mmCIF file of C-alpha atoms in Angstrom:
data_model
loop_
_atom_site.group_PDB
_atom_site.id
_atom_site.type_symbol
_atom_site.label_atom_id
_atom_site.label_comp_id
_atom_site.label_asym_id
_atom_site.label_seq_id
_atom_site.Cartn_x
_atom_site.Cartn_y
_atom_site.Cartn_z
ATOM 1 C CA MET A 289 93.356 72.655 113.117
ATOM 2 C CA SER A 290 92.054 75.911 111.979
ATOM 3 C CA PRO A 291 88.740 75.914 110.096
ATOM 4 C CA VAL A 292 88.840 76.424 106.280
ATOM 5 C CA SER A 293 87.416 79.684 105.150
ATOM 6 C CA PRO A 294 84.920 79.623 102.298
ATOM 7 C CA HIS A 295 86.092 83.076 101.279
ATOM 8 C CA SER A 296 89.693 82.467 100.323
ATOM 9 C CA GLY A 297 90.645 83.600 96.763
ATOM 10 C CA PHE A 298 87.589 85.605 96.099
ATOM 11 C CA VAL A 299 88.440 89.121 97.031
ATOM 12 C CA ASP A 300 90.518 91.524 94.694
ATOM 13 C CA ARG A 301 92.699 92.929 97.438
ATOM 14 C CA GLN A 302 94.282 95.512 95.131
ATOM 15 C CA HIS A 303 90.885 96.918 94.272
ATOM 16 C CA VAL A 304 90.036 97.224 98.028
ATOM 17 C CA GLY A 305 93.155 99.424 98.584
ATOM 18 C CA ARG A 306 92.508 101.575 95.446
ATOM 19 C CA ARG A 307 88.827 102.204 96.316
ATOM 20 C CA PHE A 308 89.617 103.415 99.849
ATOM 21 C CA ALA A 309 92.713 105.382 98.759
ATOM 22 C CA ARG A 310 90.558 107.128 96.250
ATOM 23 C CA VAL A 311 87.922 108.339 98.817
ATOM 24 C CA ALA A 312 90.405 109.054 101.647
ATOM 25 C CA ALA A 313 90.318 112.765 101.356
ATOM 26 C CA SER A 314 86.518 112.958 101.558
ATOM 27 C CA TYR A 315 85.853 109.879 103.661
ATOM 28 C CA GLY A 316 84.717 111.964 106.667
ATOM 29 C CA GLU A 317 81.726 112.946 104.512
ATOM 30 C CA GLY A 318 80.797 109.302 103.630
ATOM 31 C CA ASP A 319 81.605 107.257 106.704
ATOM 32 C CA PHE A 320 78.377 108.007 108.773
ATOM 33 C CA PHE A 321 77.489 104.209 108.766
ATOM 34 C CA ALA A 322 80.893 103.193 110.080
ATOM 35 C CA ARG A 323 80.706 105.826 112.761
ATOM 36 C CA GLU A 324 77.151 104.655 113.825
ATOM 37 C CA VAL A 325 78.408 101.003 114.084
ATOM 38 C CA ASP A 326 81.466 102.255 115.913
ATOM 39 C CA ARG A 327 79.242 104.041 118.440
ATOM 40 C CA ARG A 328 77.203 100.928 119.031
ATOM 41 C CA MET A 329 80.367 98.894 119.439
ATOM 42 C CA GLN A 330 81.780 101.376 122.005
ATOM 43 C CA GLU A 331 78.625 100.997 124.031
ATOM 44 C CA ARG A 332 79.399 97.310 124.457
ATOM 45 C CA LEU A 333 82.678 98.260 126.244
ATOM 46 C CA ASP A 334 80.495 99.461 129.120
ATOM 47 C CA PHE A 335 80.188 95.770 130.057
ATOM 48 C CA VAL A 336 83.774 94.862 129.740
ATOM 49 C CA LYS A 337 86.378 95.283 132.494
ATOM 50 C CA VAL A 338 89.800 95.896 131.160
ATOM 51 C CA GLU A 339 92.534 98.543 131.693
ATOM 52 C CA PRO A 340 94.592 98.364 128.568
ATOM 53 C CA LYS A 341 98.073 99.755 128.219
ATOM 54 C CA ARG A 342 97.955 99.347 124.354
ATOM 55 C CA ILE A 343 95.006 99.327 121.877
ATOM 56 C CA LEU A 344 95.343 98.317 118.225
ATOM 57 C CA ASP A 345 92.603 99.704 115.862
ATOM 58 C CA LEU A 346 92.708 97.168 113.120
ATOM 59 C CA GLY A 347 91.423 98.754 109.808
ATOM 60 C CA CYS A 348 91.338 102.175 111.449
ATOM 61 C CA SER A 349 90.813 104.097 108.176
ATOM 62 C CA ARG A 350 91.204 107.840 109.173
ATOM 63 C CA GLY A 351 91.073 107.094 112.814
ATOM 64 C CA GLY A 352 87.392 107.654 113.529
ATOM 65 C CA SER A 353 87.381 105.326 116.451
ATOM 66 C CA PHE A 354 90.235 106.987 118.282
ATOM 67 C CA PRO A 355 88.208 109.802 120.064
ATOM 68 C CA GLY A 356 85.907 107.300 121.729
ATOM 69 C CA LEU A 357 88.692 104.912 122.688
ATOM 70 C CA SER A 358 90.858 107.600 123.953
ATOM 71 C CA ALA A 359 88.184 109.097 126.117
ATOM 72 C CA ARG A 360 87.421 105.671 127.621
ATOM 73 C CA TYR A 361 91.000 104.594 128.060
ATOM 74 C CA PRO A 362 93.026 107.881 128.381
ATOM 75 C CA ASP A 363 96.208 106.149 129.623
ATOM 76 C CA ALA A 364 96.350 103.609 126.742
ATOM 77 C CA GLU A 365 98.652 103.877 123.769
ATOM 78 C CA LEU A 366 96.689 103.868 120.513
ATOM 79 C CA ILE A 367 97.968 102.291 117.350
ATOM 80 C CA GLY A 368 95.904 102.500 114.071
ATOM 81 C CA LEU A 369 96.688 100.136 111.241
ATOM 82 C CA ASP A 370 95.253 100.259 107.762
ATOM 83 C CA VAL A 371 96.077 98.836 104.341
ATOM 84 C CA ALA A 372 95.592 102.277 102.603
ATOM 85 C CA PRO A 373 98.360 104.775 103.359
ATOM 86 C CA ALA A 374 96.204 107.556 101.992
ATOM 87 C CA MET A 375 93.539 106.910 104.707
ATOM 88 C CA LEU A 376 96.192 107.094 107.368
ATOM 89 C CA SER A 377 97.640 110.422 105.956
ATOM 90 C CA ALA A 378 94.146 111.949 105.542
ATOM 91 C CA GLY A 379 93.378 111.346 109.132
ATOM 92 C CA ARG A 380 96.411 113.080 110.495
ATOM 93 C CA ILE A 381 95.655 116.356 112.320
ATOM 94 C CA PRO A 382 97.994 119.286 113.306
ATOM 95 C CA ARG A 383 99.921 118.776 116.485
ATOM 96 C CA ALA A 384 98.081 121.556 118.214
ATOM 97 C CA GLY A 385 94.721 119.737 117.694
ATOM 98 C CA TRP A 386 95.716 116.409 119.151
ATOM 99 C CA GLN A 387 94.465 116.998 122.570
ATOM 100 C CA ARG A 388 91.280 118.678 121.472
ATOM 101 C CA TRP A 389 90.372 115.860 119.080
ATOM 102 C CA LEU A 390 91.400 112.851 121.235
ATOM 103 C CA GLY A 391 90.471 114.278 124.603
ATOM 104 C CA ILE A 392 91.969 116.269 127.315
ATOM 105 C CA GLY A 393 95.046 114.611 128.827
ATOM 106 C CA ARG A 394 96.486 112.816 125.792
ATOM 107 C CA THR A 395 99.752 114.264 124.668
ATOM 108 C CA VAL A 396 100.851 111.710 122.146
ATOM 109 C CA GLU A 397 99.267 111.332 118.726
ATOM 110 C CA PRO A 398 98.240 107.660 117.922
ATOM 111 C CA LEU A 399 100.847 105.703 115.862
ATOM 112 C CA ARG A 400 99.550 104.979 112.381
ATOM 113 C CA LEU A 401 100.809 101.904 110.500
ATOM 114 C CA ALA A 402 100.300 100.941 106.883
ATOM 115 C CA ALA A 403 100.269 97.168 106.892
ATOM 116 C CA ASP A 404 98.362 93.938 106.180
ATOM 117 C CA ALA A 405 95.918 92.733 108.755
ATOM 118 C CA ALA A 406 97.308 89.147 108.125
ATOM 119 C CA ASN A 407 100.922 90.237 108.887
ATOM 120 C CA LEU A 408 100.898 92.633 111.817
ATOM 121 C CA PRO A 409 104.143 94.394 112.550
ATOM 122 C CA LEU A 410 103.850 93.953 116.305
ATOM 123 C CA LYS A 411 105.409 91.649 118.755
ATOM 124 C CA SER A 412 103.498 88.661 120.196
ATOM 125 C CA ARG A 413 101.516 89.374 123.423
ATOM 126 C CA SER A 414 102.083 93.091 123.114
ATOM 127 C CA THR A 415 98.480 94.429 122.941
ATOM 128 C CA ALA A 416 95.656 94.360 125.477
ATOM 129 C CA ILE A 417 92.771 95.231 123.091
ATOM 130 C CA VAL A 418 92.330 94.685 119.298
ATOM 131 C CA TRP A 419 89.546 96.828 117.927
ATOM 132 C CA SER A 420 88.260 96.298 114.494
ATOM 133 C CA ASN A 421 85.272 98.120 113.044
ATOM 134 C CA LEU A 422 83.777 96.823 109.640
ATOM 135 C CA LEU A 423 87.099 95.224 108.348
ATOM 136 C CA LEU A 424 86.715 91.550 108.124
ATOM 137 C CA HIS A 425 84.283 91.421 105.098
ATOM 138 C CA TRP A 426 86.962 93.248 102.951
ATOM 139 C CA LEU A 427 89.507 90.521 103.578
ATOM 140 C CA ASP A 428 89.983 87.536 101.288
ATOM 141 C CA ASP A 429 90.015 85.279 104.220
ATOM 142 C CA PRO A 430 89.392 86.366 107.890
ATOM 143 C CA ILE A 431 91.316 83.442 109.457
ATOM 144 C CA PRO A 432 94.873 84.789 108.948
ATOM 145 C CA ALA A 433 93.963 88.150 110.376
ATOM 146 C CA LEU A 434 92.199 86.500 113.296
ATOM 147 C CA ALA A 435 95.303 84.289 113.950
ATOM 148 C CA GLU A 436 97.559 87.370 113.878
ATOM 149 C CA THR A 437 95.199 89.086 116.188
ATOM 150 C CA HIS A 438 95.449 86.278 118.609
ATOM 151 C CA ARG A 439 99.249 86.338 118.375
ATOM 152 C CA VAL A 440 99.656 90.027 119.223
ATOM 153 C CA LEU A 441 97.169 89.932 122.069
ATOM 154 C CA GLU A 442 98.428 89.461 125.634
ATOM 155 C CA VAL A 443 96.968 86.684 127.720
ATOM 156 C CA GLY A 444 93.685 88.102 129.013
ATOM 157 C CA GLY A 445 93.531 90.515 125.996
ATOM 158 C CA LEU A 446 90.287 91.162 124.191
ATOM 159 C CA LEU A 447 89.306 91.206 120.523
ATOM 160 C CA MET A 448 86.245 93.257 119.768
ATOM 161 C CA PHE A 449 85.023 93.625 116.122
ATOM 162 C CA SER A 450 82.131 94.340 113.857
ATOM 163 C CA THR A 451 81.540 93.084 110.325
ATOM 164 C CA LEU A 452 78.648 92.604 107.853
ATOM 165 C CA GLY A 453 76.652 89.436 107.545
ATOM 166 C CA PRO A 454 75.113 87.698 104.592
ATOM 167 C CA ASP A 455 71.770 89.621 104.424
ATOM 168 C CA THR A 456 73.711 92.796 103.796
ATOM 169 C CA LEU A 457 72.445 94.466 100.574
ATOM 170 C CA LYS A 458 70.287 91.615 99.776
ATOM 171 C CA GLU A 459 67.928 93.851 97.786
ATOM 172 C CA LEU A 460 70.942 94.791 95.497
ATOM 173 C CA ARG A 461 71.860 91.197 94.936
ATOM 174 C CA ALA A 462 68.268 90.288 94.059
ATOM 175 C CA ALA A 463 67.767 93.230 91.773
ATOM 176 C CA PHE A 464 70.991 92.785 89.757
ATOM 177 C CA ALA A 465 71.012 89.020 89.580
ATOM 178 C CA ASP A 466 72.940 88.830 86.319
ATOM 179 C CA GLY A 467 75.707 86.275 87.266
ATOM 180 C CA TYR A 468 78.218 88.863 88.450
ATOM 181 C CA ALA A 469 78.980 89.708 92.086
ATOM 182 C CA HIS A 470 77.621 93.032 93.169
ATOM 183 C CA THR A 471 78.465 92.885 96.895
ATOM 184 C CA GLN A 472 81.076 91.271 99.002
ATOM 185 C CA ARG A 473 80.632 87.683 100.283
ATOM 186 C CA PHE A 474 79.745 87.959 103.940
ATOM 187 C CA ALA A 475 80.649 85.381 106.510
ATOM 188 C CA ASP A 476 77.855 83.930 108.694
ATOM 189 C CA MET A 477 77.866 84.819 112.380
ATOM 190 C CA HIS A 478 78.259 81.228 113.365
ATOM 191 C CA ASP A 479 81.129 80.698 110.925
ATOM 192 C CA LEU A 480 82.869 83.644 112.416
ATOM 193 C CA GLY A 481 82.461 82.054 115.853
ATOM 194 C CA ASP A 482 83.996 78.853 114.707
ATOM 195 C CA MET A 483 86.885 80.735 113.072
ATOM 196 C CA LEU A 484 87.581 82.440 116.509
ATOM 197 C CA VAL A 485 87.702 79.104 118.284
ATOM 198 C CA GLY A 486 89.918 77.597 115.605
ATOM 199 C CA CYS A 487 92.363 80.475 115.936
ATOM 200 C CA GLY A 488 92.669 79.967 119.742
ATOM 201 C CA PHE A 489 90.160 82.472 121.153
ATOM 202 C CA ALA A 490 88.055 81.406 124.102
ATOM 203 C CA ASP A 491 84.288 82.011 124.798
ATOM 204 C CA PRO A 492 83.508 84.054 121.721
ATOM 205 C CA VAL A 493 80.301 86.060 122.027
ATOM 206 C CA MET A 494 78.391 86.951 118.784
ATOM 207 C CA ASP A 495 75.317 88.950 118.157
ATOM 208 C CA MET A 496 73.627 90.590 115.246
ATOM 209 C CA GLU A 497 71.261 93.311 114.380
ATOM 210 C CA VAL A 498 69.665 94.480 111.091
ATOM 211 C CA ILE A 499 69.963 98.282 110.163
ATOM 212 C CA THR A 500 67.836 99.350 107.141
ATOM 213 C CA LEU A 501 68.873 102.509 105.282
ATOM 214 C CA THR A 502 66.414 104.033 102.711
ATOM 215 C CA TYR A 503 66.948 106.053 99.533
ATOM 216 C CA ASP A 504 65.053 108.181 97.018
ATOM 217 C CA ASP A 505 66.406 106.152 94.185
ATOM 218 C CA VAL A 506 69.061 103.548 93.064
ATOM 219 C CA ASP A 507 71.553 106.269 91.973
ATOM 220 C CA ALA A 508 71.513 107.782 95.484
ATOM 221 C CA MET A 509 72.354 104.470 97.105
ATOM 222 C CA PHE A 510 75.207 103.795 94.731
ATOM 223 C CA ALA A 511 76.539 107.280 95.277
ATOM 224 C CA GLU A 512 76.543 106.788 99.086
ATOM 225 C CA LEU A 513 78.259 103.408 98.697
ATOM 226 C CA ARG A 514 80.886 104.942 96.467
ATOM 227 C CA ALA A 515 81.546 107.812 98.961
ATOM 228 C CA ALA A 516 82.246 105.237 101.778
ATOM 229 C CA GLY A 517 84.656 103.278 99.505
ATOM 230 C CA SER A 518 82.040 100.361 99.658
ATOM 231 C CA SER A 519 81.854 99.295 96.053
ATOM 232 C CA CYS A 520 82.046 95.525 95.340
ATOM 233 C CA ALA A 521 85.621 94.217 95.457
ATOM 234 C CA MET A 522 84.976 90.628 94.492
ATOM 235 C CA LYS A 523 87.000 89.115 91.646
ATOM 236 C CA ALA A 524 83.674 87.868 90.121
ATOM 237 C CA ARG A 525 82.399 91.526 89.739
ATOM 238 C CA ARG A 526 81.781 92.954 86.409
ATOM 239 C CA HIS A 527 85.067 94.586 85.357
ATOM 240 C CA GLY A 528 83.705 96.644 82.476
ATOM 241 C CA MET A 529 80.712 99.036 82.179
ATOM 242 C CA THR A 530 77.370 97.567 83.012
ATOM 243 C CA GLY A 531 75.297 97.317 79.846
ATOM 244 C CA ARG A 532 72.415 99.755 79.508
ATOM 245 C CA LYS A 533 69.843 97.037 79.340
ATOM 246 C CA SER A 534 71.159 95.191 82.481
ATOM 247 C CA TRP A 535 71.309 98.438 84.328
ATOM 248 C CA GLU A 536 67.762 99.430 83.507
ATOM 249 C CA ASN A 537 66.609 95.887 84.280
ATOM 250 C CA GLY A 538 68.240 96.063 87.620
ATOM 251 C CA LYS A 539 66.794 99.371 88.427
ATOM 252 C CA VAL A 540 63.276 98.269 87.510
ATOM 253 C CA ALA A 541 63.614 95.159 89.736
ATOM 254 C CA TYR A 542 64.873 97.308 92.618
ATOM 255 C CA GLU A 543 61.959 99.795 92.195
ATOM 256 C CA ALA A 544 59.522 96.852 92.821
ATOM 257 C CA MET A 545 60.934 96.734 96.414
ATOM 258 C CA ARG A 546 59.966 100.425 97.132
ATOM 259 C CA LYS A 547 58.206 100.747 100.442
ATOM 260 C CA ASP A 548 56.472 103.898 101.712
ATOM 261 C CA GLY A 549 58.078 105.837 98.846
ATOM 262 C CA ARG A 550 61.610 104.884 99.578
ATOM 263 C CA LEU A 551 64.016 102.024 98.396
ATOM 264 C CA PRO A 552 65.457 99.951 101.280
ATOM 265 C CA ALA A 553 69.038 98.661 101.753
ATOM 266 C CA THR A 554 69.517 96.046 104.486
ATOM 267 C CA PHE A 555 72.732 95.825 106.392
ATOM 268 C CA GLU A 556 73.189 92.865 108.651
ATOM 269 C CA VAL A 557 75.739 94.025 111.272
ATOM 270 C CA ILE A 558 77.610 91.353 113.342
ATOM 271 C CA TYR A 559 79.240 92.121 116.583
ATOM 272 C CA GLY A 560 81.743 89.794 118.141
ATOM 273 C CA HIS A 561 84.216 89.631 121.006
ATOM 274 C CA ALA A 562 86.494 86.967 122.441
ATOM 275 C CA TRP A 563 89.342 86.642 124.888
ATOM 276 C CA LYS A 564 92.834 85.246 124.676
ATOM 277 C CA VAL A 565 93.612 82.705 127.409
ATOM 278 C CA GLU A 566 96.535 80.633 128.341
ATOM 279 C CA PRO A 567 97.118 77.866 125.791
ATOM 280 C CA LYS A 568 95.896 74.302 126.574
ATOM 281 C CA LYS A 569 98.038 72.712 123.855
ATOM 282 C CA THR A 570 101.471 73.292 122.269
ATOM 283 C CA PRO A 571 101.571 74.085 118.567
ATOM 284 C CA ASP A 572 102.242 70.399 117.764
ATOM 285 C CA GLY A 573 99.191 69.393 119.625
ATOM 286 C CA ARG A 574 100.597 68.235 122.985
ATOM 287 C CA ALA A 575 98.624 69.069 126.020
ATOM 288 C CA ILE A 576 100.028 71.669 128.508
ATOM 289 C CA VAL A 577 99.683 70.843 132.178
ATOM 290 C CA ARG A 578 100.449 73.711 134.673
ATOM 291 C CA PHE A 579 101.349 72.963 138.349
ATOM 292 C CA ASP A 580 100.866 75.681 141.015
ATOM 293 C CA LEU A 581 103.767 75.188 143.504
ATOM 294 C CA PRO A 582 102.805 75.618 147.142
ATOM 295 C CA ARG A 583 103.726 78.888 148.779
ATOM 296 C CA LYS A 584 106.584 78.861 151.284
ATOM 297 C CA GLY A 585 105.841 79.889 154.829
#
């Protein structure tokens, strides 16, 4: 039985799509954090032995992970999937620029699909790697997306992802503690590991690091979050304008956290990977026993 997610029913999915659609045209100027996490994820592939024929980038936005994946796996078909069609369109480049952008040798532009991560338009066991950079915390519930990922992976296939953990933007939550949500709800690393096992993955490996960004002031921080499409999309967020008094109180509380002349913003980055293996049980719970027949001759 799959674990029950504590996140179900809390995220405003339409708001997520609207926010990322709104910043799609200029996202290349605001996605430096996503690109840095992507770079660190790609370094982890140095320790993975796999020769994929197809890679699915789940939550690809404008396709920022494509160049690195293409350079590492030049013979693999790349598919990018995102919920915001505007992101997919903004990432397209002229045909003459494909090879220069994706790396010498590639002649086919990655296929881009607008779809829900919980309902992938791909056949079962059709993909060797599912790559997902900073997507899961935007989902109302990670479990359906993880289950779909498991379905489309071939046996021996790899899921590699990053997401944000509970300490992310802890300063912001503490400063604006007014009863409204000001950040996403972030799953704990160990809960994500349990979700992976519950969805059928084997031997999940999880690790975490803390990245602290600093700002001149609160306004600069919010401007950067908005440029990256990273405003709060929880249903419990404040839907109207923040009152002047609440805003000023929050800024004063955040100012008290200033260190060395700068305001900190913590990001807990969780990295995970897991493999799809042959199932040990049928969907109705019966054990599968495999017999290797002796070779003739």
